[in-house]
CSV table of C-alpha atoms and ligand atoms in Angstrom, one decimal:
chain,number,residue,atom,x,y,z
A,606,MET,CA,-6.8,25.0,-12.8
A,607,PRO,CA,-7.2,27.0,-9.6
A,608,GLN,CA,-5.5,30.3,-9.8
A,609,ASP,CA,-5.8,31.6,-6.2
A,610,PHE,CA,-3.2,29.5,-4.4
A,611,PRO,CA,-0.1,31.0,-2.9
A,612,GLU,CA,3.0,31.2,-5.2
A,613,LEU,CA,5.3,28.2,-5.1
A,614,LYS,CA,8.7,29.1,-3.4
A,615,ASN,CA,10.4,25.7,-3.9
A,616,ASP,CA,9.8,24.3,-7.4
A,617,LEU,CA,12.7,21.9,-7.5
A,618,LEU,CA,10.5,18.8,-7.8
A,619,LEU,CA,8.4,20.3,-10.5
A,620,ARG,CA,11.5,21.3,-12.5
A,621,ALA,CA,13.1,17.9,-12.1
A,622,LEU,CA,9.9,16.2,-13.2
A,623,LYS,CA,9.9,18.4,-16.3
A,624,GLY,CA,13.4,17.2,-17.1
A,625,GLU,CA,14.9,20.7,-16.5
A,626,GLU,CA,18.4,21.1,-15.3
A,627,VAL,CA,18.6,21.3,-11.5
A,628,GLU,CA,21.4,22.1,-9.0
A,629,ARG,CA,20.7,19.0,-6.9
A,630,PRO,CA,18.0,16.3,-6.9
A,631,PRO,CA,14.7,17.1,-5.1
A,632,VAL,CA,14.0,14.7,-2.1
A,633,TRP,CA,10.9,13.5,-0.3
A,634,MET,CA,10.0,10.1,1.3
A,635,MET,CA,7.2,7.8,0.4
A,636,ARG,CA,4.8,7.5,3.4
A,637,GLN,CA,6.6,10.5,5.0
A,638,ALA,CA,3.4,11.7,6.8
A,639,GLY,CA,2.6,9.6,9.9
A,640,ARG,CA,4.0,6.4,11.1
A,641,TYR,CA,7.4,7.3,12.7
A,642,LEU,CA,6.7,10.9,13.8
A,643,PRO,CA,6.0,11.5,17.5
A,644,GLN,CA,3.7,14.4,16.6
A,645,TYR,CA,1.6,12.0,14.5
A,646,MET,CA,1.4,9.5,17.3
A,647,LYS,CA,-0.1,12.1,19.6
A,648,ILE,CA,-3.0,12.8,17.1
A,649,ARG,CA,-3.3,9.0,16.6
A,650,GLU,CA,-4.2,8.6,20.3
A,651,LYS,CA,-7.3,10.8,19.9
A,652,TYR,CA,-8.8,10.0,16.5
A,653,SER,CA,-9.4,6.9,14.5
A,654,PHE,CA,-7.6,6.4,11.2
A,655,PHE,CA,-10.5,7.4,8.9
A,656,GLU,CA,-11.4,10.3,11.3
A,657,ARG,CA,-7.9,11.6,10.6
A,658,VAL,CA,-8.2,11.1,6.9
A,659,GLN,CA,-11.8,12.5,6.7
A,660,THR,CA,-11.2,15.7,8.8
A,661,PRO,CA,-9.5,18.2,6.5
A,662,GLU,CA,-7.9,20.1,9.5
A,663,LEU,CA,-6.3,16.9,10.8
A,664,ALA,CA,-5.2,15.7,7.3
A,665,CYS,CA,-3.7,19.2,6.7
A,666,GLU,CA,-1.9,19.2,10.0
A,667,ILE,CA,-0.4,15.7,9.6
A,668,THR,CA,0.7,16.5,6.0
A,669,GLN,CA,2.7,19.4,7.3
A,670,GLN,CA,4.3,17.6,10.2
A,671,PRO,CA,7.2,16.1,8.1
A,672,ILE,CA,7.6,19.4,6.3
A,673,ASP,CA,8.1,21.4,9.5
A,674,GLU,CA,10.3,18.7,11.0
A,675,LEU,CA,12.5,17.6,8.1
A,676,GLU,CA,12.0,20.1,5.3
A,677,PRO,CA,11.9,17.8,2.3
A,678,ASP,CA,11.1,19.3,-1.2
A,679,ALA,CA,7.5,18.1,-1.4
A,680,ALA,CA,4.5,17.3,0.8
A,681,ILE,CA,2.2,14.3,0.2
A,682,LEU,CA,-1.4,14.6,1.3
A,683,PHE,CA,-2.2,12.5,4.4
A,684,CYS,CA,-4.8,10.1,3.0
A,685,ASP,CA,-4.9,6.5,1.9
A,686,ILE,CA,-5.2,4.4,-1.2
A,687,LEU,CA,-8.2,2.6,0.4
A,688,THR,CA,-10.5,5.7,0.0
A,689,ILE,CA,-11.6,4.4,-3.5
A,690,PRO,CA,-12.6,0.9,-2.3
A,691,LYS,CA,-14.5,2.7,0.5
A,692,ALA,CA,-16.3,4.9,-2.1
A,693,LEU,CA,-17.2,1.7,-4.0
A,694,GLY,CA,-19.0,0.2,-1.1
A,695,ILE,CA,-16.2,-1.9,0.4
A,696,ASP,CA,-16.2,-1.5,4.2
A,697,VAL,CA,-12.6,-0.9,5.1
A,698,GLU,CA,-11.4,-0.3,8.6
A,699,LEU,CA,-7.9,0.1,9.8
A,700,VAL,CA,-7.3,-2.0,12.9
A,701,LYS,CA,-4.3,-1.1,15.1
A,702,GLY,CA,-1.5,-3.7,14.8
A,703,LYS,CA,-3.3,-5.5,11.9
A,704,GLY,CA,-3.8,-3.0,9.1
A,705,PRO,CA,-6.8,-2.9,6.7
A,706,VAL,CA,-9.7,-5.2,7.5
A,707,ILE,CA,-12.7,-5.5,5.2
A,708,ASP,CA,-16.0,-7.0,6.3
A,709,ASN,CA,-17.4,-7.5,2.8
A,710,PRO,CA,-14.6,-8.6,0.5
A,711,ILE,CA,-15.4,-9.5,-3.1
A,712,ARG,CA,-15.8,-13.3,-3.3
A,713,THR,CA,-18.5,-13.8,-5.9
A,714,THR,CA,-18.9,-12.8,-9.5
A,715,ASP,CA,-22.3,-11.1,-8.6
A,716,HIS,CA,-20.5,-8.9,-6.1
A,717,ALA,CA,-17.7,-8.2,-8.6
A,718,PHE,CA,-20.1,-7.1,-11.4
A,719,SER,CA,-22.0,-4.9,-9.0
A,720,ILE,CA,-19.0,-2.7,-8.5
A,721,LEU,CA,-19.6,0.5,-10.4
A,722,SER,CA,-17.5,3.7,-10.4
A,723,GLU,CA,-20.0,6.5,-10.0
A,724,ASP,CA,-19.6,10.0,-8.6
A,725,ILE,CA,-16.2,9.3,-7.1
A,726,PRO,CA,-15.1,13.0,-6.7
A,727,GLU,CA,-18.4,13.7,-4.9
A,728,LYS,CA,-18.1,10.7,-2.6
A,729,LEU,CA,-14.6,11.6,-1.8
A,730,ASP,CA,-15.2,15.3,-1.3
A,731,TYR,CA,-13.4,15.1,2.1
A,732,VAL,CA,-10.1,14.4,0.2
A,733,MET,CA,-10.7,17.4,-2.1
A,734,ASP,CA,-11.4,19.6,1.0
A,735,ALA,CA,-8.2,18.4,2.7
A,736,MET,CA,-6.3,19.0,-0.5
A,737,ARG,CA,-7.6,22.6,-0.9
A,738,LEU,CA,-7.0,23.4,2.7
A,739,THR,CA,-3.5,21.9,2.7
A,740,ARG,CA,-2.4,23.6,-0.5
A,741,LYS,CA,-3.5,26.9,1.0
A,742,GLU,CA,-1.9,26.3,4.4
A,743,LEU,CA,1.4,25.1,2.9
A,744,ASN,CA,1.6,28.7,1.6
A,745,GLY,CA,3.8,27.7,-1.4
A,746,ARG,CA,6.6,26.3,0.8
A,747,VAL,CA,6.8,23.0,-1.3
A,748,PRO,CA,4.6,21.4,-3.9
A,749,LEU,CA,1.7,19.1,-2.8
A,750,ILE,CA,1.6,15.5,-4.1
A,751,GLY,CA,-1.8,13.7,-4.5
A,752,PHE,CA,-2.0,10.0,-5.0
A,753,ALA,CA,-4.1,6.9,-5.6
A,754,GLY,CA,-3.6,3.1,-5.5
A,755,ALA,CA,-3.3,1.4,-8.9
A,756,PRO,CA,-6.2,-0.9,-9.9
A,757,TRP,CA,-4.3,-4.1,-9.4
A,758,THR,CA,-3.2,-3.1,-5.8
A,759,LEU,CA,-6.7,-2.0,-4.9
A,760,PHE,CA,-8.1,-5.3,-6.3
A,761,CYS,CA,-5.8,-7.2,-4.0
A,762,TYR,CA,-7.2,-5.6,-0.9
A,763,MET,CA,-10.8,-5.6,-2.1
A,764,VAL,CA,-10.8,-9.4,-2.7
A,765,GLN,CA,-8.3,-10.6,0.0
A,766,GLY,CA,-10.1,-8.5,2.6
A,767,GLU,CA,-6.9,-7.8,4.5
A,768,GLY,CA,-3.2,-7.3,4.1
A,769,SER,CA,-1.3,-10.4,3.0
A,770,LYS,CA,2.2,-11.6,1.8
A,771,ASN,CA,0.9,-13.3,-1.3
A,772,PHE,CA,-2.7,-12.2,-1.8
A,773,ALA,CA,-3.6,-15.8,-2.6
A,774,LYS,CA,-7.4,-15.2,-2.5
A,775,ALA,CA,-7.1,-12.2,-4.8
A,776,LYS,CA,-5.0,-14.2,-7.3
A,777,GLN,CA,-7.4,-17.2,-7.0
A,778,PHE,CA,-10.3,-15.0,-7.9
A,779,LEU,CA,-8.4,-13.3,-10.7
A,780,PHE,CA,-7.4,-16.6,-12.3
A,781,SER,CA,-10.7,-18.4,-11.8
A,782,GLU,CA,-13.0,-15.5,-12.7
A,783,PRO,CA,-11.0,-13.3,-15.1
A,784,ASP,CA,-14.0,-11.6,-16.7
A,785,ALA,CA,-15.4,-10.5,-13.3
A,786,ALA,CA,-11.9,-9.5,-12.2
A,787,GLN,CA,-11.4,-7.4,-15.4
A,788,HIS,CA,-14.8,-5.7,-14.7
A,789,VAL,CA,-13.5,-4.6,-11.3
A,790,LEU,CA,-10.2,-3.5,-12.7
A,791,LYS,CA,-11.9,-1.5,-15.4
A,792,GLU,CA,-14.2,0.2,-12.9
A,793,LEU,CA,-11.2,0.9,-10.6
A,794,THR,CA,-9.4,2.5,-13.6
A,795,ARG,CA,-12.4,4.8,-14.3
A,796,ALA,CA,-12.7,5.7,-10.6
A,797,THR,CA,-8.9,6.4,-10.3
A,798,ILE,CA,-8.9,8.7,-13.3
A,799,SER,CA,-11.8,10.8,-12.0
A,800,TYR,CA,-10.3,10.8,-8.5
A,801,LEU,CA,-6.9,12.0,-9.6
A,802,LYS,CA,-8.4,14.7,-11.9
A,803,ALA,CA,-10.5,15.9,-9.0
A,804,GLN,CA,-7.4,16.0,-6.7
A,805,ILE,CA,-5.5,18.1,-9.3
A,806,GLU,CA,-8.5,20.4,-9.6
A,807,ALA,CA,-8.4,20.8,-5.8
A,808,GLY,CA,-4.7,21.6,-5.8
A,809,ALA,CA,-2.4,18.6,-6.3
A,810,GLN,CA,0.7,19.7,-8.2
A,811,VAL,CA,2.0,16.2,-8.8
A,812,VAL,CA,0.3,12.8,-8.5
A,813,GLN,CA,1.7,9.4,-7.7
A,814,LEU,CA,0.1,6.1,-8.6
A,815,PHE,CA,1.1,3.3,-6.1
A,816,ASP,CA,1.1,-0.2,-7.6
A,817,SER,CA,2.6,-1.7,-4.4
A,818,TRP,CA,1.7,-5.3,-5.2
A,819,ALA,CA,2.5,-5.3,-9.0
A,820,GLY,CA,5.5,-7.6,-8.2
A,821,ILE,CA,3.4,-10.5,-7.0
A,822,LEU,CA,2.2,-11.0,-10.6
A,823,GLY,CA,4.4,-12.8,-13.1
A,824,PRO,CA,5.4,-10.8,-16.2
A,825,GLU,CA,2.6,-12.1,-18.4
A,826,ASP,CA,0.0,-11.5,-15.8
A,827,PHE,CA,1.3,-8.1,-15.1
A,828,ASN,CA,1.0,-7.4,-18.9
A,829,ARG,CA,-2.6,-8.5,-18.8
A,830,TYR,CA,-4.0,-7.4,-15.5
A,831,ALA,CA,-1.9,-4.4,-14.3
A,832,TRP,CA,0.0,-2.7,-17.2
A,833,PRO,CA,-3.0,-1.7,-19.4
A,834,TYR,CA,-4.7,0.1,-16.6
A,835,LEU,CA,-1.5,1.9,-15.5
A,836,GLN,CA,-1.1,3.0,-19.0
A,837,GLU,CA,-4.7,4.1,-19.4
A,838,ILE,CA,-4.5,6.2,-16.2
A,839,ALA,CA,-1.1,7.7,-17.1
A,840,GLU,CA,-2.3,8.7,-20.5
A,841,ALA,CA,-5.5,10.3,-19.1
A,842,ILE,CA,-3.6,12.5,-16.6
A,843,ASP,CA,-1.9,15.3,-18.5
A,844,GLU,CA,-2.6,18.2,-16.3
A,845,VAL,CA,0.4,17.7,-13.9
A,846,PRO,CA,3.4,15.3,-13.8
A,847,LEU,CA,2.5,11.7,-12.8
A,848,ILE,CA,4.9,9.4,-11.0
A,849,LEU,CA,4.3,5.6,-11.4
A,850,TYR,CA,5.5,3.3,-8.7
A,851,PRO,CA,5.0,-0.3,-9.9
A,852,LYS,CA,7.0,-2.2,-7.2
A,853,GLY,CA,8.8,-5.3,-8.3
A,854,THR,CA,8.4,-4.9,-12.1
A,855,TRP,CA,12.1,-4.8,-13.1
A,856,TYR,CA,11.3,-6.7,-16.3
A,857,ALA,CA,9.0,-3.9,-17.5
A,858,LEU,CA,11.1,-0.9,-16.8
A,859,GLU,CA,12.0,-0.3,-20.5
A,860,ARG,CA,8.4,-0.4,-21.6
A,861,ILE,CA,7.2,1.8,-18.7
A,862,GLY,CA,10.0,4.2,-19.5
A,863,PHE,CA,9.0,4.5,-23.1
A,864,LYS,CA,5.3,3.7,-23.3
A,865,SER,CA,3.5,4.6,-20.1
A,866,GLY,CA,2.9,8.3,-20.6
A,867,ALA,CA,4.1,9.0,-17.1
A,868,GLU,CA,6.7,11.7,-16.3
A,869,ALA,CA,8.6,9.6,-13.7
A,870,LEU,CA,9.1,6.0,-12.6
A,871,GLY,CA,9.6,5.0,-9.0
A,872,ILE,CA,11.9,2.0,-8.5
A,873,ASP,CA,12.4,-0.2,-5.5
A,874,TRP,CA,15.8,-1.0,-3.9
A,875,THR,CA,16.2,-4.4,-5.5
A,876,ILE,CA,17.0,-2.7,-8.8
A,877,THR,CA,20.4,-1.1,-9.4
A,878,PRO,CA,20.5,2.5,-10.6
A,879,GLU,CA,22.7,1.4,-13.5
A,880,TYR,CA,20.1,-1.2,-14.6
A,881,ALA,CA,17.2,1.2,-14.3
A,882,ARG,CA,19.1,3.9,-16.3
A,883,GLU,CA,20.1,1.4,-19.0
A,884,ALA,CA,16.6,0.1,-19.4
A,885,THR,CA,15.0,3.6,-19.5
A,886,ARG,CA,17.8,5.5,-21.2
A,887,ASN,CA,16.9,8.9,-19.7
A,888,ASN,CA,13.5,8.8,-21.4
A,889,ILE,CA,11.8,9.1,-18.0
A,890,VAL,CA,12.8,10.7,-14.7
A,891,LEU,CA,13.6,8.0,-12.1
A,892,GLN,CA,12.7,8.2,-8.4
A,893,GLY,CA,14.0,6.1,-5.6
A,894,ASN,CA,15.5,3.9,-4.3
A,895,LEU,CA,17.2,3.6,-0.9
A,896,ASP,CA,16.2,0.4,1.0
A,897,PRO,CA,13.8,1.8,3.6
A,898,SER,CA,15.4,-0.5,6.3
A,899,ARG,CA,18.7,1.4,5.8
A,900,LEU,CA,17.1,4.2,7.8
A,901,LEU,CA,17.2,1.9,10.8
A,902,GLY,CA,21.0,1.6,10.5
A,903,PRO,CA,23.9,3.9,11.6
A,904,PRO,CA,23.5,7.5,10.4
A,905,GLU,CA,27.1,7.5,8.8
A,906,GLU,CA,26.0,4.6,6.6
A,907,ILE,CA,22.8,6.4,5.7
A,908,GLU,CA,24.9,9.4,4.6
A,909,ARG,CA,27.4,7.3,2.7
A,910,LEU,CA,24.7,5.2,0.9
A,911,THR,CA,22.6,8.2,0.0
A,912,LYS,CA,25.6,10.0,-1.6
A,913,ARG,CA,26.5,6.8,-3.5
A,914,MET,CA,22.9,6.5,-4.7
A,915,ILE,CA,23.0,10.0,-6.1
A,916,ASP,CA,26.4,9.4,-7.7
A,917,ARG,CA,25.0,6.4,-9.4
A,918,PHE,CA,21.6,7.8,-10.6
A,919,GLY,CA,23.2,11.2,-11.4
A,920,VAL,CA,21.8,14.6,-10.4
A,921,GLN,CA,19.6,15.2,-13.5
A,922,ASN,CA,16.3,13.5,-14.3
A,923,TYR,CA,16.2,12.1,-10.8
A,924,VAL,CA,14.1,12.4,-7.6
A,925,ALA,CA,15.8,11.1,-4.5
A,926,ASN,CA,13.5,8.9,-2.4
A,927,LEU,CA,13.3,5.6,-0.6
A,928,GLY,CA,12.6,2.4,-2.6
A,929,HIS,CA,9.3,2.0,-0.7
A,930,GLY,CA,7.5,3.7,2.3
A,931,ILE,CA,9.4,4.8,5.4
A,932,LEU,CA,9.1,2.2,8.2
A,933,PRO,CA,7.3,2.9,11.5
A,934,ASP,CA,10.4,2.4,13.7
A,935,VAL,CA,12.7,4.8,11.9
A,936,PRO,CA,14.4,7.4,14.3
A,937,VAL,CA,13.4,10.9,13.2
A,938,ASP,CA,17.1,11.9,13.1
A,939,ASN,CA,17.9,9.1,10.7
A,940,ALA,CA,15.2,10.3,8.3
A,941,ARG,CA,16.7,13.8,8.7
A,942,ARG,CA,20.1,12.5,7.9
A,943,PHE,CA,18.7,11.1,4.6
A,944,ILE,CA,17.0,14.3,3.6
A,945,ASP,CA,19.9,16.5,4.6
A,946,THR,CA,22.5,14.4,2.7
A,947,VAL,CA,20.5,14.9,-0.5
A,948,LYS,CA,20.1,18.7,0.2
A,949,GLU,CA,23.8,19.1,0.8
A,950,TYR,CA,24.9,16.9,-2.1
A,951,GLU,CA,27.6,18.5,-4.2
A,952,LYS,CA,29.2,16.8,-7.2
B,1149,CP3,O1,3.1,9.3,2.3
B,1149,CP3,C1,2.2,9.5,3.2
B,1149,CP3,O2,2.5,9.3,4.4
B,1149,CP3,C2,0.9,9.9,2.9
B,1149,CP3,C3,-0.2,9.0,3.4
B,1149,CP3,C4,-0.3,7.6,2.9
B,1149,CP3,C5,-0.9,6.6,3.8
B,1149,CP3,N1,-1.0,5.5,3.1
B,1149,CP3,C6,-1.3,6.9,5.2
B,1149,CP3,C7,-1.4,5.7,6.1
B,1149,CP3,C8,0.0,7.0,1.7
B,1149,CP3,C9,0.7,7.5,0.5
B,1149,CP3,C10,-0.5,5.6,1.8
B,1149,CP3,C11,-0.5,4.7,0.7
B,1149,CP3,C12,-0.8,3.3,0.9
B,1149,CP3,N2,-1.8,2.8,1.8
B,1149,CP3,C13,-0.3,2.2,0.2
B,1149,CP3,C14,0.7,2.3,-1.0
B,1149,CP3,C15,2.0,2.6,-0.5
B,1149,CP3,C16,2.8,1.5,0.1
B,1149,CP3,O3,3.3,1.6,1.2
B,1149,CP3,O4,2.9,0.4,-0.5
B,1149,CP3,C17,-0.9,1.0,0.7
B,1149,CP3,C18,-0.6,-0.4,0.2
B,1149,CP3,C19,-1.8,1.4,1.7
B,1149,CP3,C20,-2.8,0.5,2.5
B,1149,CP3,C21,-2.5,0.6,3.9
B,1149,CP3,N3,-2.9,1.7,4.7
B,1149,CP3,C22,-2.0,-0.4,4.8
B,1149,CP3,C23,-1.4,-1.7,4.3
B,1149,CP3,C24,-1.9,0.2,6.1
B,1149,CP3,C25,-1.5,-0.5,7.4
B,1149,CP3,C26,-0.1,-0.6,7.5
B,1149,CP3,C27,0.7,0.7,7.6
B,1149,CP3,O5,0.9,1.3,8.6
B,1149,CP3,O6,1.1,1.2,6.5
B,1149,CP3,C28,-2.5,1.5,6.0
B,1149,CP3,C29,-2.6,2.4,7.1
B,1149,CP3,C30,-2.0,3.7,7.0
B,1149,CP3,N4,-2.1,4.6,5.9
B,1149,CP3,C31,-1.2,4.4,8.0
B,1149,CP3,C32,-0.8,5.6,7.4
B,1149,CP3,C33,-0.1,6.7,8.1
B,1149,CP3,C34,-0.9,3.9,9.3
B,1149,CP3,C35,-2.1,4.1,10.2
B,1149,CP3,C36,-1.7,4.2,11.6
B,1149,CP3,O7,-1.5,3.1,12.2
B,1149,CP3,O8,-1.5,5.3,12.1
């Protein structure tokens, strides 16, 4: 572990993730860097998406924008889950107004079997450079979160070739060519473990694994094609706390809470705090889960619902967050109201 980073001044998130007693829950927002911030939109006019991701000074600046503006309890590195597909030879571009577009999606078993996870940390050295620089520049204000996409979610994009509501082509490939699909999922698992370990080495103090599309699988398919890889990754990462975010998997909460090896479980807004607590019985820290669209509504409602959310989860073993990423049209003052309500919470 690197020893030469500035001392951490706000360790609330780290304490909560260890299950230690805290005075109030820590708060941050998924996708807090970029999207809704005018400061980000300015940088976006000048540089393409991957220029922003691949230039450490830009990634460092964008990561700090929400910290300067809103003062949440953690920073998350400005990057993307699609860096791994890129390193595996999948040509990902981000097209304005459309999202990810891939010229060479996986459509044949030959292509699938040719995917090999090799030298991921070296191929993604720009992420490690951005992480090191950002950790230094944050100067210990808040901990820095690293992240990766879970194998199933990455597979969705690599086969579909673009964003989708149901990822029908990805599921078609999965169900027709399960051996080739499992090969890709296994290589993605290897890649993700080495990627997260390299991020930790470069300064990430917490890591989050996004399985944003877990919920399009039925329970049995989740058990076969997503869960084993989540578990393998969570068990391999023991250097820093790991937050799992398997969106839409309400039926697996108990198992994830007891058997995943993760320190925390991110839950989406379709699950009640009571249900999540009952299923996981305080065996895992919970993170979430305000409906991100609520930040589009009246500020008084944001405050009321945020307080209610903390009342229901409880202050301990809890990280306040949204149930998914912040939406592009959220007014900055509404995001501020969310963060401030958590910071001012008193029982
Ligand atoms: O929290 C943060 O803001 C850190 C940076 C971050 C980005 N992407 C930057 C980004 C994180 C954590 C991600 C994760 C990510 N990327 C996920 C998992 C989380 C989730 O929301 O489910 C997924 C599925 C992706 C793939 C991806 N990247 C899509 C579908 C898109 C286009 C739609 C959009 O705006 O989210 C992106 C582009 C992207 N990644 C942007 C940002 C700030 C928008 C680029 C722009 O238009 O400026």
